[in-house]
Short mmCIF file of C-alpha atoms in Angstrom, two decimals:
data_model
loop_
_atom_site.label_atom_id
_atom_site.label_comp_id
_atom_site.label_asym_id
_atom_site.label_seq_id
_atom_site.Cartn_x
_atom_site.Cartn_y
_atom_site.Cartn_z
CA UNK A 323 -125.35 0.53 55.42
CA UNK A 324 -125.07 4.00 56.43
CA UNK A 325 -128.74 5.79 56.18
CA UNK A 326 -127.02 9.45 54.75
CA UNK A 327 -130.30 11.60 55.87
CA UNK A 328 -129.61 9.95 59.63
CA UNK A 329 -125.77 10.67 59.16
CA UNK A 330 -125.97 14.03 58.28
CA UNK A 331 -128.98 14.98 61.11
CA UNK A 332 -126.30 13.44 63.69
CA UNK A 333 -123.63 15.45 62.24
CA UNK A 334 -125.12 18.74 62.26
CA UNK A 335 -126.28 17.76 65.74
CA UNK A 336 -122.83 17.39 66.93
CA UNK A 337 -121.68 20.29 64.97
CA UNK A 338 -123.94 22.82 66.80
CA UNK A 339 -123.03 21.01 70.42
CA UNK A 340 -119.51 21.92 69.23
CA UNK A 341 -120.47 25.40 68.57
CA UNK A 342 -122.62 25.97 71.68
CA UNK A 343 -119.33 24.33 73.78
CA UNK A 344 -117.12 27.06 71.92
CA UNK A 345 -120.07 29.92 72.48
CA UNK A 346 -120.21 29.58 75.99
CA UNK A 347 -116.45 29.58 76.44
CA UNK A 348 -115.98 32.03 74.49
CA UNK A 349 -118.81 34.53 76.56
CA UNK A 350 -116.73 33.21 79.79
CA UNK A 351 -113.45 35.51 79.24
CA UNK A 352 -114.05 38.73 78.64
CA UNK A 353 -111.15 40.72 76.48
CA UNK A 354 -111.24 44.14 78.44
CA UNK A 355 -109.35 45.51 75.59
CA UNK A 356 -107.01 47.00 77.93
CA UNK A 357 -104.65 44.44 78.21
CA UNK A 358 -106.67 42.40 80.72
CA UNK A 359 -109.33 39.35 80.70
CA UNK A 360 -112.23 39.11 82.64
CA UNK A 361 -113.25 35.45 83.67
CA UNK A 362 -117.55 35.94 84.09
CA UNK A 363 -117.71 32.47 86.07
CA UNK A 364 -115.08 33.31 88.73
CA UNK A 365 -115.10 37.01 88.69
CA UNK A 366 -111.30 37.38 88.51
CA UNK A 367 -109.63 39.47 86.12
CA UNK A 368 -106.18 38.29 84.63
CA UNK A 369 -103.39 39.98 82.65
CA UNK A 370 -103.95 39.12 79.20
CA UNK A 371 -100.47 38.68 78.99
CA UNK A 372 -99.68 35.54 80.78
CA UNK A 373 -95.94 36.41 80.73
CA UNK A 374 -96.50 40.41 81.57
CA UNK A 375 -92.85 40.12 83.99
CA UNK A 376 -90.99 38.51 80.43
CA UNK A 377 -88.76 36.29 82.74
CA UNK A 378 -89.68 33.50 85.15
CA UNK A 379 -89.08 34.51 88.77
CA UNK A 380 -88.22 33.16 92.34
CA UNK A 381 -91.29 33.04 94.37
CA UNK A 382 -90.36 36.25 96.28
CA UNK A 383 -89.84 38.01 93.14
CA UNK A 384 -93.02 36.64 91.87
CA UNK A 385 -94.92 37.99 95.11
CA UNK A 386 -93.13 41.35 94.77
CA UNK A 387 -94.43 41.51 90.82
CA UNK A 388 -97.65 40.80 91.34
CA UNK A 389 -98.08 43.26 94.47
CA UNK A 390 -96.42 45.90 93.10
CA UNK A 391 -97.99 45.78 89.51
CA UNK A 392 -100.20 48.85 88.29
CA UNK A 393 -102.18 48.16 85.14
CA UNK A 394 -105.07 49.71 83.95
CA UNK A 395 -105.58 52.13 86.83
CA UNK A 396 -105.73 48.88 88.86
CA UNK A 397 -102.93 48.26 92.27
CA UNK A 398 -104.60 45.37 94.05
CA UNK A 399 -102.90 42.58 91.47
CA UNK A 400 -101.34 39.51 93.18
CA UNK A 401 -100.65 35.72 92.62
CA UNK A 402 -103.38 33.95 92.17
CA UNK A 403 -104.56 31.30 94.60
CA UNK A 404 -103.75 27.68 93.81
CA UNK A 405 -107.81 27.10 92.89
CA UNK A 406 -107.61 30.14 91.12
CA UNK A 407 -105.04 28.97 88.67
CA UNK A 408 -106.71 25.65 88.48
CA UNK A 409 -110.22 26.95 87.51
CA UNK A 410 -108.51 27.94 84.38
CA UNK A 411 -107.40 24.78 83.24
CA UNK A 412 -109.22 22.37 80.98
CA UNK A 413 -107.56 18.99 81.04
CA UNK A 414 -108.92 18.06 77.70
CA UNK A 415 -106.51 20.32 76.02
CA UNK A 416 -102.54 20.71 76.26
CA UNK A 417 -100.03 23.23 75.48
CA UNK A 418 -101.96 25.02 76.40
CA UNK A 419 -104.22 23.52 78.94
CA UNK A 420 -106.96 26.22 78.53
CA UNK A 421 -110.66 26.24 77.39
CA UNK A 422 -111.35 27.11 73.96
CA UNK A 423 -112.51 30.61 73.62
CA UNK A 424 -108.97 32.09 75.81
CA UNK A 425 -107.59 34.86 74.16
CA UNK A 426 -104.61 35.06 76.79
CA UNK A 427 -101.34 35.46 75.02
CA UNK A 428 -97.53 34.47 75.74
CA UNK A 429 -98.77 31.11 78.16
CA UNK A 430 -95.90 29.57 79.70
CA UNK A 431 -95.59 26.24 81.69
CA UNK A 432 -95.07 26.76 84.73
CA UNK A 433 -97.04 29.54 87.01
CA UNK A 434 -96.44 30.16 90.95
CA UNK A 435 -99.65 30.74 93.22
CA UNK A 436 -99.90 32.65 96.40
CA UNK A 437 -100.66 29.33 98.10
CA UNK A 438 -98.45 28.00 100.74
CA UNK A 439 -98.43 23.88 100.38
CA UNK A 440 -99.34 22.07 103.24
CA UNK A 441 -96.59 19.72 103.31
CA UNK A 442 -94.51 22.81 104.40
CA UNK A 443 -94.03 26.22 104.66
CA UNK A 444 -91.04 26.22 102.39
CA UNK A 445 -93.39 25.33 99.71
CA UNK A 446 -95.89 26.24 97.38
CA UNK A 447 -98.50 25.30 94.63
CA UNK A 448 -97.43 25.66 91.15
CA UNK A 449 -99.60 24.79 88.11
CA UNK A 450 -98.51 23.56 84.84
CA UNK A 451 -100.04 24.94 82.04
CA UNK A 452 -99.09 22.64 79.44
CA UNK A 453 -100.84 19.53 80.85
CA UNK A 454 -102.94 21.28 83.33
CA UNK A 455 -101.39 19.11 86.22
CA UNK A 456 -100.91 21.21 90.09
CA UNK A 457 -97.69 20.24 91.51
CA UNK A 458 -95.66 22.36 94.36
CA UNK A 459 -92.17 23.95 94.44
CA UNK A 460 -89.52 24.91 97.04
CA UNK A 461 -90.32 29.00 97.52
CA UNK A 462 -86.70 29.58 98.01
CA UNK A 463 -85.52 27.04 95.07
CA UNK A 464 -84.98 28.31 90.92
CA UNK A 465 -86.56 31.00 89.34
CA UNK A 466 -88.28 28.68 86.65
CA UNK A 467 -91.72 29.58 87.53
CA UNK A 468 -93.61 32.64 86.03
CA UNK A 469 -96.24 35.18 87.11
CA UNK A 470 -99.53 35.66 86.05
CA UNK A 471 -101.00 38.20 88.04
CA UNK A 472 -104.71 38.45 89.07
CA UNK A 473 -107.15 40.60 91.06
CA UNK A 474 -110.65 40.28 92.10
CA UNK A 475 -112.94 42.34 90.08
CA UNK A 476 -115.33 44.43 92.92
#
């Protein structure tokens, strides 16, 4: 038989735990109010709009777009490394595989990283943010990956 008093105590503890986890995640991503979000754990500034470029790009187009971007007075934007992209992933989430408390908008499925894959110089690491999977693609291939620019907070 269920003890109602113990059940309520355990239930409240569980809810408090969830609330603390959400609070920690909410404190991780700081919406700067200018179209950017700073990740307080990695000191990276991301564009709030994860599809600022509007369309998918080839690898070279993605590199050019990120390196030529000027946003909020900053011109040092770039493609993130595979590890920087992966730092955003929460594999317990799906579509997108991003942590609770993020306020990114227009998140797409595949994103280019600026990291060349060790399997060959013509390959780049790519992240699938629907499931949080890291894979690779041919740099000179199709333009089905998106650009999500990042910069290091100094």
